[in-house]
Coordinates of C-alpha atoms in Angstrom, one line a residue:
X1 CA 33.7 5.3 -13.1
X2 CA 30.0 6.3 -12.9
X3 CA 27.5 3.4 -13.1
X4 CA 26.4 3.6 -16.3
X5 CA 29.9 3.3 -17.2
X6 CA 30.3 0.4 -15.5
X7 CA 27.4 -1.3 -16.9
X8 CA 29.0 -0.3 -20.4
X9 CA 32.2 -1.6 -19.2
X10 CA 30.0 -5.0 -18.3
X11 CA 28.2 -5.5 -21.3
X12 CA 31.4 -4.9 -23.8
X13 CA 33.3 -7.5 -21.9
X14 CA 30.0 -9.8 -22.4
X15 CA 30.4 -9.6 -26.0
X16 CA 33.7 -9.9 -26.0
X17 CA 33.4 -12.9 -24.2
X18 CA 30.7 -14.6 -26.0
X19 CA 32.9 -13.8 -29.3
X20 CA 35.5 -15.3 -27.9
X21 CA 33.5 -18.6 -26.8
X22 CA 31.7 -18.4 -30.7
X23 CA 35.3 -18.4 -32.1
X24 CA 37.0 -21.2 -30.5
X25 CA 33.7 -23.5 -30.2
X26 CA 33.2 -25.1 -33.9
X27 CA 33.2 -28.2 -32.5
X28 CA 29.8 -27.2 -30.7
X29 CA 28.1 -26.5 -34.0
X30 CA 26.2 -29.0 -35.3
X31 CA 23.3 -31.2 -34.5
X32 CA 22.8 -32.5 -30.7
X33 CA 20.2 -35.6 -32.2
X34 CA 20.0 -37.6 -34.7
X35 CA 17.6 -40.9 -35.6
X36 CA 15.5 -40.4 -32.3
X37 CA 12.5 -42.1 -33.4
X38 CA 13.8 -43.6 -36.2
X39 CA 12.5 -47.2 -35.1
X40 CA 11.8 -50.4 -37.3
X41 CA 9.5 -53.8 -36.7
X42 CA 9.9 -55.5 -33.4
X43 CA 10.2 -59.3 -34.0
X44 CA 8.2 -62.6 -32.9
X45 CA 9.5 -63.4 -29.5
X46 CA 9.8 -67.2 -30.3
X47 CA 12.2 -66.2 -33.0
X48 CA 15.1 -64.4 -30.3
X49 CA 17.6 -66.8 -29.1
X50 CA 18.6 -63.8 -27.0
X51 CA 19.3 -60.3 -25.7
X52 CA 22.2 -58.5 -24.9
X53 CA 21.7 -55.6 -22.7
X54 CA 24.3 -52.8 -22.8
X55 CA 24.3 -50.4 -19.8
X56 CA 27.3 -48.1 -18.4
X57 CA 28.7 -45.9 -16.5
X58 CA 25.7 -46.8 -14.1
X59 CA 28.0 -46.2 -10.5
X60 CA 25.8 -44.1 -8.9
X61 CA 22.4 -44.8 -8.3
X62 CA 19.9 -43.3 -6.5
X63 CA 19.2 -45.3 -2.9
X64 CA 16.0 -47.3 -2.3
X65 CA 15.7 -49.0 -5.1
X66 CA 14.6 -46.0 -6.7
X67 CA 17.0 -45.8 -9.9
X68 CA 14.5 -45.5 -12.4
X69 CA 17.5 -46.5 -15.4
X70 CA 17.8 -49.9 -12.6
X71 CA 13.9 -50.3 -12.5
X72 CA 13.6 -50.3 -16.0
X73 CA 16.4 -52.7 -16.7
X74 CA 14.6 -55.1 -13.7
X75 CA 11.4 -54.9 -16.2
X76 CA 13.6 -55.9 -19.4
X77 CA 15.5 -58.7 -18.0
X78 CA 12.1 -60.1 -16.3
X79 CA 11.5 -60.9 -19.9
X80 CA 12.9 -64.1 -20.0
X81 CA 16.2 -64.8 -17.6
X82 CA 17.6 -67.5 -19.3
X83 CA 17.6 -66.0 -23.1
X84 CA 19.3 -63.0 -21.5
X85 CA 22.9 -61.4 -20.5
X86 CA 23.6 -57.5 -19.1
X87 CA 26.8 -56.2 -19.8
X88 CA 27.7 -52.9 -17.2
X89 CA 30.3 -50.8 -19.1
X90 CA 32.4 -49.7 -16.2
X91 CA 32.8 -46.6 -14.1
X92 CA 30.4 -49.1 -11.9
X93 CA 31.8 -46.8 -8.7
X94 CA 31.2 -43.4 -8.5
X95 CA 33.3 -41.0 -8.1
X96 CA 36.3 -43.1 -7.3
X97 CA 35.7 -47.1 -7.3
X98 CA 35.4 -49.2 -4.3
X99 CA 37.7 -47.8 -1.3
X100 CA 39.6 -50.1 1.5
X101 CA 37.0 -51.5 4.0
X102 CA 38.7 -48.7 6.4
X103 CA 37.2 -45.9 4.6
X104 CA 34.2 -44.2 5.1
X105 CA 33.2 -44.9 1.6
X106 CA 33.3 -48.1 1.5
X107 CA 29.7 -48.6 2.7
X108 CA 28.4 -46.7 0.2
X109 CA 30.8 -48.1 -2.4
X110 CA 29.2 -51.4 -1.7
X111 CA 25.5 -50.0 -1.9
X112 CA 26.4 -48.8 -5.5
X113 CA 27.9 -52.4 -6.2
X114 CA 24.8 -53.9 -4.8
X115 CA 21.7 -51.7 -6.3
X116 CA 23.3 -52.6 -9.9
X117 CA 23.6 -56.3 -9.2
X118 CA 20.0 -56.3 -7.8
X119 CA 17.9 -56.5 -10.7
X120 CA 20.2 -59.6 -12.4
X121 CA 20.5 -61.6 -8.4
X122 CA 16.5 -61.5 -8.3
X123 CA 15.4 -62.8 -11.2
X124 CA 18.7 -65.1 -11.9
X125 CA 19.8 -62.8 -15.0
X126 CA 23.7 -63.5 -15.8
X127 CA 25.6 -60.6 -16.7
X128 CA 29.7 -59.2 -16.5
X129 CA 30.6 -55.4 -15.2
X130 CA 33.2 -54.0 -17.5
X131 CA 36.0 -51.6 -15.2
X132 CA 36.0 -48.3 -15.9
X133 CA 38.4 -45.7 -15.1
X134 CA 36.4 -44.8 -12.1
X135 CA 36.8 -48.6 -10.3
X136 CA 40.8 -47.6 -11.2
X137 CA 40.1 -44.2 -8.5
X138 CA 39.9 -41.9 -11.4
X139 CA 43.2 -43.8 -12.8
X140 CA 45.1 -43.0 -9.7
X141 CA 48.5 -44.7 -8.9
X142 CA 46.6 -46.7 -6.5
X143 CA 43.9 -47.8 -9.0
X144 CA 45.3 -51.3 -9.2
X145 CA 44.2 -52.1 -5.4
X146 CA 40.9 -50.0 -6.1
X147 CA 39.4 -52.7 -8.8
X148 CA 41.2 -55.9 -7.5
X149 CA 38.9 -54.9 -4.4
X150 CA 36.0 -54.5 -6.8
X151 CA 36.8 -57.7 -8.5
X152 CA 36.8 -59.5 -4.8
X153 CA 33.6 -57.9 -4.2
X154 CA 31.7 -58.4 -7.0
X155 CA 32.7 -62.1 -7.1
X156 CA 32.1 -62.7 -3.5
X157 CA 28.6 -61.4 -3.6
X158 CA 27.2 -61.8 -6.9
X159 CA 26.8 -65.2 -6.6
X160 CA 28.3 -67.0 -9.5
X161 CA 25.5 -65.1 -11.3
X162 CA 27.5 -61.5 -11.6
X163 CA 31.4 -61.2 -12.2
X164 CA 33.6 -58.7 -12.9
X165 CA 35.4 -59.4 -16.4
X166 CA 38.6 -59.0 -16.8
X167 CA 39.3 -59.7 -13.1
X168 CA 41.7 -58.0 -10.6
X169 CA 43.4 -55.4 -13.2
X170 CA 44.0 -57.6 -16.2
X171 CA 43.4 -56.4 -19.2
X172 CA 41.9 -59.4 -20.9
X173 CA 40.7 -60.4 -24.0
X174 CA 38.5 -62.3 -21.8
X175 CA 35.7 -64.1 -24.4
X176 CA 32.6 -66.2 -23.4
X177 CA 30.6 -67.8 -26.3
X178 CA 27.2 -68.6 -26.4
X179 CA 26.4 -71.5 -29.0
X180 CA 26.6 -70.8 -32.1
X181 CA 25.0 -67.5 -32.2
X182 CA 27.4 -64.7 -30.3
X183 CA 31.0 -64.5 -29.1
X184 CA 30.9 -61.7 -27.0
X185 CA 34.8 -60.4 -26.3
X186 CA 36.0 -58.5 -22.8
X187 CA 38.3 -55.8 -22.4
X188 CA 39.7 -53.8 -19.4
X189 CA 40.7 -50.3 -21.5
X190 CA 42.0 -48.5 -18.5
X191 CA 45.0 -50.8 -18.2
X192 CA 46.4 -48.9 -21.6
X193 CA 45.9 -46.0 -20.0
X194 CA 46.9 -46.5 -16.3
X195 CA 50.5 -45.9 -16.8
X196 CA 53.5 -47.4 -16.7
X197 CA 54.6 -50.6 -14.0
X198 CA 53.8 -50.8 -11.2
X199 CA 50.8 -49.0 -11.7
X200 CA 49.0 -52.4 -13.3
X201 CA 50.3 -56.0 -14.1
X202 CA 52.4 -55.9 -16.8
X203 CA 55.0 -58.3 -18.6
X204 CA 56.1 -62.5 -18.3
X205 CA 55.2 -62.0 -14.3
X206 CA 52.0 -61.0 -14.6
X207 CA 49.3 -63.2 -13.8
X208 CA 47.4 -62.7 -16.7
X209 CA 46.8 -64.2 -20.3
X210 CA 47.7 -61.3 -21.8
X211 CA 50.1 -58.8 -20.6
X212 CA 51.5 -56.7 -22.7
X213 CA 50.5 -54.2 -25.6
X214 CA 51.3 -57.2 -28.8
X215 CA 49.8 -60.3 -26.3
X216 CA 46.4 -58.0 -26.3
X217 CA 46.6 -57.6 -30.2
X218 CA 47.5 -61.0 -30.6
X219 CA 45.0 -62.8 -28.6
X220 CA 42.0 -60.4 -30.0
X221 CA 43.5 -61.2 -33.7
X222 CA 43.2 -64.8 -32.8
X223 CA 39.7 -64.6 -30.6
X224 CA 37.9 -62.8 -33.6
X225 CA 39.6 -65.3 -36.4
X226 CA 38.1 -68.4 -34.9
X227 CA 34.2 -67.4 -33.8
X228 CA 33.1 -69.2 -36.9
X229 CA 29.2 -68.3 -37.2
X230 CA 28.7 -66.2 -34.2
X231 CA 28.5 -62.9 -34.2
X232 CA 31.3 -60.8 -32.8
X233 CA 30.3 -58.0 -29.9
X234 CA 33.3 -56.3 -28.2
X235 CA 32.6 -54.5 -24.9
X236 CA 34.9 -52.1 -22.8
X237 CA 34.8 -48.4 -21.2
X238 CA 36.2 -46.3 -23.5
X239 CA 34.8 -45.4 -27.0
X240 CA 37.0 -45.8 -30.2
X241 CA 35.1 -42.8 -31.8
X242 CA 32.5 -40.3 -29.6
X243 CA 30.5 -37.3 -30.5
X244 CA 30.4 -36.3 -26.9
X245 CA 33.6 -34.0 -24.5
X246 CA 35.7 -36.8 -24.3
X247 CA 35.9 -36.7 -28.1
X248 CA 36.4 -33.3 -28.2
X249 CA 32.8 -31.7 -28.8
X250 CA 31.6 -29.8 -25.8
X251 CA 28.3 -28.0 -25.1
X252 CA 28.7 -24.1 -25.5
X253 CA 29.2 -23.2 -22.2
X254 CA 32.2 -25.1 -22.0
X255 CA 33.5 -22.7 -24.3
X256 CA 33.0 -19.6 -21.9
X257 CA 36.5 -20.5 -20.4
X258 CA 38.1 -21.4 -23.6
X259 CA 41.7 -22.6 -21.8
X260 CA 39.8 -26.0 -20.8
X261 CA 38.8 -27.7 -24.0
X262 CA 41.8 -26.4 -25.9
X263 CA 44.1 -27.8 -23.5
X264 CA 41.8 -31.0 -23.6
X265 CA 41.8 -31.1 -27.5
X266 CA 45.9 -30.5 -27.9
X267 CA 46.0 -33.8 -25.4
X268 CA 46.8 -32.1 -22.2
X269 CA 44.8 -33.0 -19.3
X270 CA 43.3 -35.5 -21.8
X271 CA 44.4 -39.3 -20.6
X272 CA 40.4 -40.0 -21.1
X273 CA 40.2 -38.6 -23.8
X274 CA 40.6 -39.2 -27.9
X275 CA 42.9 -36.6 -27.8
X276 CA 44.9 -37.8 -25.5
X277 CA 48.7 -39.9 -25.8
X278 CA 48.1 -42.6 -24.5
X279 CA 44.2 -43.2 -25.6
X280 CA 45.4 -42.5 -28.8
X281 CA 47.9 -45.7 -29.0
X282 CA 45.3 -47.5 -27.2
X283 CA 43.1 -47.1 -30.0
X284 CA 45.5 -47.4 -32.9
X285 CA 46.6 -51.0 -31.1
X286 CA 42.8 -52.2 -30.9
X287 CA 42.2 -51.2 -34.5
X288 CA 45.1 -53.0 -35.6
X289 CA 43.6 -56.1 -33.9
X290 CA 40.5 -55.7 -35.5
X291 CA 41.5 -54.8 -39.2
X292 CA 42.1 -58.6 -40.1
X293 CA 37.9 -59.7 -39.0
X294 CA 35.6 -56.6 -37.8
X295 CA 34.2 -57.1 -34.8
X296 CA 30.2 -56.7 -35.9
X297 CA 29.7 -54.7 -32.7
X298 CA 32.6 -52.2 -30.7
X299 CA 30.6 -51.9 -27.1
X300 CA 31.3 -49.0 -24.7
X301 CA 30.2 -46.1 -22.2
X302 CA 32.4 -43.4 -20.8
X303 CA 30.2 -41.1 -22.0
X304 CA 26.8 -40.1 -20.4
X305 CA 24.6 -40.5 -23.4
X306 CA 24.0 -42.6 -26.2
X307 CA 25.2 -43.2 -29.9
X308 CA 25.2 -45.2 -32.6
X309 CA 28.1 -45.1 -35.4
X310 CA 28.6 -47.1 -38.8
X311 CA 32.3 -46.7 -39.1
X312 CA 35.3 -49.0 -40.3
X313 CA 37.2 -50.5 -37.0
X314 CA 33.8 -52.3 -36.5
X315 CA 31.0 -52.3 -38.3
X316 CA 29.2 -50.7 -35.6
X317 CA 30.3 -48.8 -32.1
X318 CA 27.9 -48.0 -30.0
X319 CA 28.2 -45.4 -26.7
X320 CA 25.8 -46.6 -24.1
X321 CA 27.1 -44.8 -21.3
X322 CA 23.8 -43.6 -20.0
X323 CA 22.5 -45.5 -17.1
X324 CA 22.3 -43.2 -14.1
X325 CA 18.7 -41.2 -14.7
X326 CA 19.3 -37.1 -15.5
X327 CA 23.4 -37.6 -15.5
X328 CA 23.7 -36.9 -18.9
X329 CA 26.6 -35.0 -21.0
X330 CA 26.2 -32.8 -24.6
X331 CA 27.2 -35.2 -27.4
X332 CA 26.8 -34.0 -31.5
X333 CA 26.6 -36.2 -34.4
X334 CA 30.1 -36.5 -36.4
X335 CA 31.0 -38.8 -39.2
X336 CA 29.2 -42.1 -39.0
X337 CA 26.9 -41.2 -36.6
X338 CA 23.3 -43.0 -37.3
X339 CA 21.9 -42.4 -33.9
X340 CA 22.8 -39.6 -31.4
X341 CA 20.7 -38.3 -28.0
X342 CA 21.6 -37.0 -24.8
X343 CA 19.2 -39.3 -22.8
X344 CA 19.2 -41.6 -19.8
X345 CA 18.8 -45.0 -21.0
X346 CA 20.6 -48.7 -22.2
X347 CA 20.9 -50.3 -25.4
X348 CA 19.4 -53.9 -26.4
X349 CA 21.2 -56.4 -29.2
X350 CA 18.6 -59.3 -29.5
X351 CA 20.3 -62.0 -31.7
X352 CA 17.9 -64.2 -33.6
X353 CA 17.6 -67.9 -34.2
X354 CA 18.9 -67.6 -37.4
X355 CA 21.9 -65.1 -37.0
X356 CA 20.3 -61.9 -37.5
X357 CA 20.9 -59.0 -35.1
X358 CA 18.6 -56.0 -34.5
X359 CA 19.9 -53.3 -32.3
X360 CA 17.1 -51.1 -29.6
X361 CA 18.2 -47.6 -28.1
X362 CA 15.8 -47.8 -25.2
X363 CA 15.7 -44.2 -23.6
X364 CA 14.2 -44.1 -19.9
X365 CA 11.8 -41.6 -18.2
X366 CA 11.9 -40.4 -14.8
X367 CA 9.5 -43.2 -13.6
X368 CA 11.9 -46.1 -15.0
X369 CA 9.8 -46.8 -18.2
X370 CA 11.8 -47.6 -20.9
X371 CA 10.6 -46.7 -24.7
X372 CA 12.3 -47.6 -27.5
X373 CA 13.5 -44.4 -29.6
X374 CA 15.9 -45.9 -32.3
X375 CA 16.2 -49.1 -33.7
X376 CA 17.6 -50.9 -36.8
X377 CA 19.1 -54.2 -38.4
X378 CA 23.0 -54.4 -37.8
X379 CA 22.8 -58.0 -39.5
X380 CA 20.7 -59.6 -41.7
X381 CA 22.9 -62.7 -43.4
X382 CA 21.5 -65.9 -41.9
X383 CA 23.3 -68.4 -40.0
X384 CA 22.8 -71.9 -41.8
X385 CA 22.6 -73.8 -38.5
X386 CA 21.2 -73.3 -35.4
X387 CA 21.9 -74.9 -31.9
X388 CA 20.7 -74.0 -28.2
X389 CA 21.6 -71.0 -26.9
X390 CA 22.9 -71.1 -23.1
X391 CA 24.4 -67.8 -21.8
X392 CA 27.9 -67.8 -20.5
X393 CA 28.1 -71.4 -22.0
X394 CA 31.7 -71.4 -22.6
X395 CA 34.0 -68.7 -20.7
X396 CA 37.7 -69.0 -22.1
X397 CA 41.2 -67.3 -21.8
X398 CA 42.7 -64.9 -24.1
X399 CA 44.1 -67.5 -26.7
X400 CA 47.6 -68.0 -27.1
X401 CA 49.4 -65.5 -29.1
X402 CA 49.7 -66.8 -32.6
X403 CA 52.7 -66.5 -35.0
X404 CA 50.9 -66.8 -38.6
X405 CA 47.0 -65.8 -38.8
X406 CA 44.6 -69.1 -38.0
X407 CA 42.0 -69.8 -40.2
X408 CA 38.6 -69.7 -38.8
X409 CA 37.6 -74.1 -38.0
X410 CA 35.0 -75.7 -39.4
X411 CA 31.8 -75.4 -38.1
X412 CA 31.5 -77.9 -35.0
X413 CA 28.7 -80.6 -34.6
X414 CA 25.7 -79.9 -32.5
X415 CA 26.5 -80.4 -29.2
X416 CA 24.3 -82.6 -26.8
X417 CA 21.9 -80.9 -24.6
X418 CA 23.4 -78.4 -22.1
X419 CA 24.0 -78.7 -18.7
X420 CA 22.9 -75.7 -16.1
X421 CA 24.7 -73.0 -17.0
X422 CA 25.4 -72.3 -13.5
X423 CA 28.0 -74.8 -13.6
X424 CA 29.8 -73.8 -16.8
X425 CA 30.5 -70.2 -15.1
X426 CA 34.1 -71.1 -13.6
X427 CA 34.9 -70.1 -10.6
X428 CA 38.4 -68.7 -11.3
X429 CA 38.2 -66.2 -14.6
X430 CA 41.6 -66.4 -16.5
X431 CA 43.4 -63.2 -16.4

């Protein structure tokens, strides 16, 4: 063939390429932001009982200190300790959790563990890491020993200050109130998708509170029926809903060798994903727990970017999966979405005095300052009553599976003045 042949040859299999990638990628169509600098008024700061600061998928930061997602959330937490709690949304090791002490990796498995607890150990900030799939290796039939490792670790060296919740590969609902303000509600999402026993603790031997599929369901029925006043927050790894590849929408690249996101949107190769069997009966199960009392807030990462959603399961969902600087993924805004950007960043819920909740998108720069590019109300009904506020005040276990739907109690009395909260953070978390 002579070479301008060839270069025909060349530029008709181009086109027939990028027709091919243009046929099969709808799902790429659309809008990549939405809200960015759609911001309302801040508020007085002696009106915040406190703030909630949502961060994941934060497992691999750069060494030194020099995270600039880490050195921004070290700024916002200096804010005021006390009348603040971080929530890490799993995949806290990169690329696959926290390996045996034998392994090469483990000494930079526990750099990664330590660089994120740094910020909350030196300024006495209490927070929770969520697992991820990642702390399960990637969801491997080992994964079980990879996060009970993590869940020794992070216990042993956060100092009663930092715990992983749900511990050592139970699945939860693990809930911690604080006053009368917020009842903030722990899962473990890669159990559902782990597999099969022996691959995770399962059934009446289990040491856990809740163990199988209907316990979960159950206990969260029962957790969100009885937090009176407070406002319900939900956190875990995996999204219910996501604009972003593991919901399906991938940037247009992807599309370039089409036999990857159609095998990923029929389900196979797609465990993580929406589309997938077993994420799929993970969700239906958690939205049949939640259809009786909305959780106000569904909490998670998984995907590297950020959104915001107004949808049905809960009121809101929110995708903060964003905290490693410039490890971001394409996301598009779908139905619900009020808030959409592929940025490096965290999310704030402050929770006011009087029951209202105002949610902050904070997106970070490559020098770790953090600027607020979305915010907006998420409640605005006032609590009648007010008491002190003391983070992590009251860890429980799931409840107890209920036969017949409780009614939520009548509001307590004020209680007395609160000891250190130190001392109400037990030292061994109920499965």
């Amino acid at each position: 063939m002579s070479g301008s042949g060839s270069v025909r040859a060349a530029r008709r299999l181009a086109i027939a390429v990028l027709a091919v990638a243009l046929a099969v990628a709808p799902s790429a169509c659309g809008r990549s932001f939405l809200g960015v600098g759609k911001t309302i008024e801040g508020v007085p700061e002696d009106s915040i009982a406190m703030n909630l600061v949502l961060i994941g998928d934060a497992g691999l930061p750069a060494p030194n200190g020099e995270e600039p997602v880490l050195k921004a959330l070290r700024r916002e937490i200096s804010w005021d300790p006390k009348r603040t709690f971080v929530v890490f949304l799993g995949d806290n090791v990169y690329p696959h959790g926290l390996a045996d002490s034998s392994s090469v990796e483990r000494a930079e498995g526990e750099r990664i563990l330590r660089d994120q607890m740094a910020p909350l150990l030196e300024t006495g900030t209490r927070g929770i890491m969520v697992p991820g799939n990642h702390d399960w290796d990637a969801g491997s039939p080992d994964g079980w020993r990879y996060i009970m490792r993590q869940s020794r670790f992070v216990d042993a060296n956060g100092r009663n200050i930092v715990r992983l919740v749900p511990s050592m590969g139970c699945p939860g609902p693990v809930t911690i109130d604080f006053g009368d303000y917020l009842r903030l509600v722990a899962l473990d999402t890669e159990w559902w998708l782990q597999g099969a026993p022996p691959l995770k603790p399962y059934g009446p031997g289990a040491p856990c509170g809740a163990a199988t599929e209907s316990e979960i369901v159950d206990s969260l029925r029962v957790t969100l029926a009885t937090a009176g006043t407070r406002r319900t927050v939900v956190v875990a790894h995996h999204p219910l809903v996501s604009g972003g590849e593991h919901g399906g929408y991938f940037d247009w690249p992807t599309y370039l060798f089409p036999f990857h996101p159609w095998a990923r949107l029929s389900g196979v190769f797609a465990r993580q994903d929406v589309s997938g069997r077993e994420y799929r009966a993970m969700r239906t199960a958690l939205e049949r727990a939640f259809a009786p009392n909305p959780p106000l807030v569904y909490a998670a990462g998984h995907e590297h970017n950020l959104q915001v959603f107004r949808r049905t399961q809960a009121r809101f969902q929110l995708v903060s999966g964003a905290g490693i600087y410039n490890h971001t993924t394409a996301v598009r805004a779908i139905t619900g979405t009020l808030y959409t950007r592929r940025a490096s960043g965290y999310m704030r819920l402050t929770i006011l005095t009087d029951g209202r909740v105002r949610l902050s998108v904070q997106v970070v720069d490559d020098k770790g300052e953090a600027t607020e590019d979305y915010s907006a109300w998420l409640e605005t009904r006032r609590i009648d009553r007010a008491v002190p506020v003391v983070p992590g005040a009251a860890e429980q276990p799931a409840p107890a599976p209920a036969s017949t739907p409780m009614p939520a109690p009548a509001p307590a009395p004020a209680p007395p003045s609160p000891p250190s909260p130190f001392s109400l953070w037990p030292a061994d978390e109920p499965g």
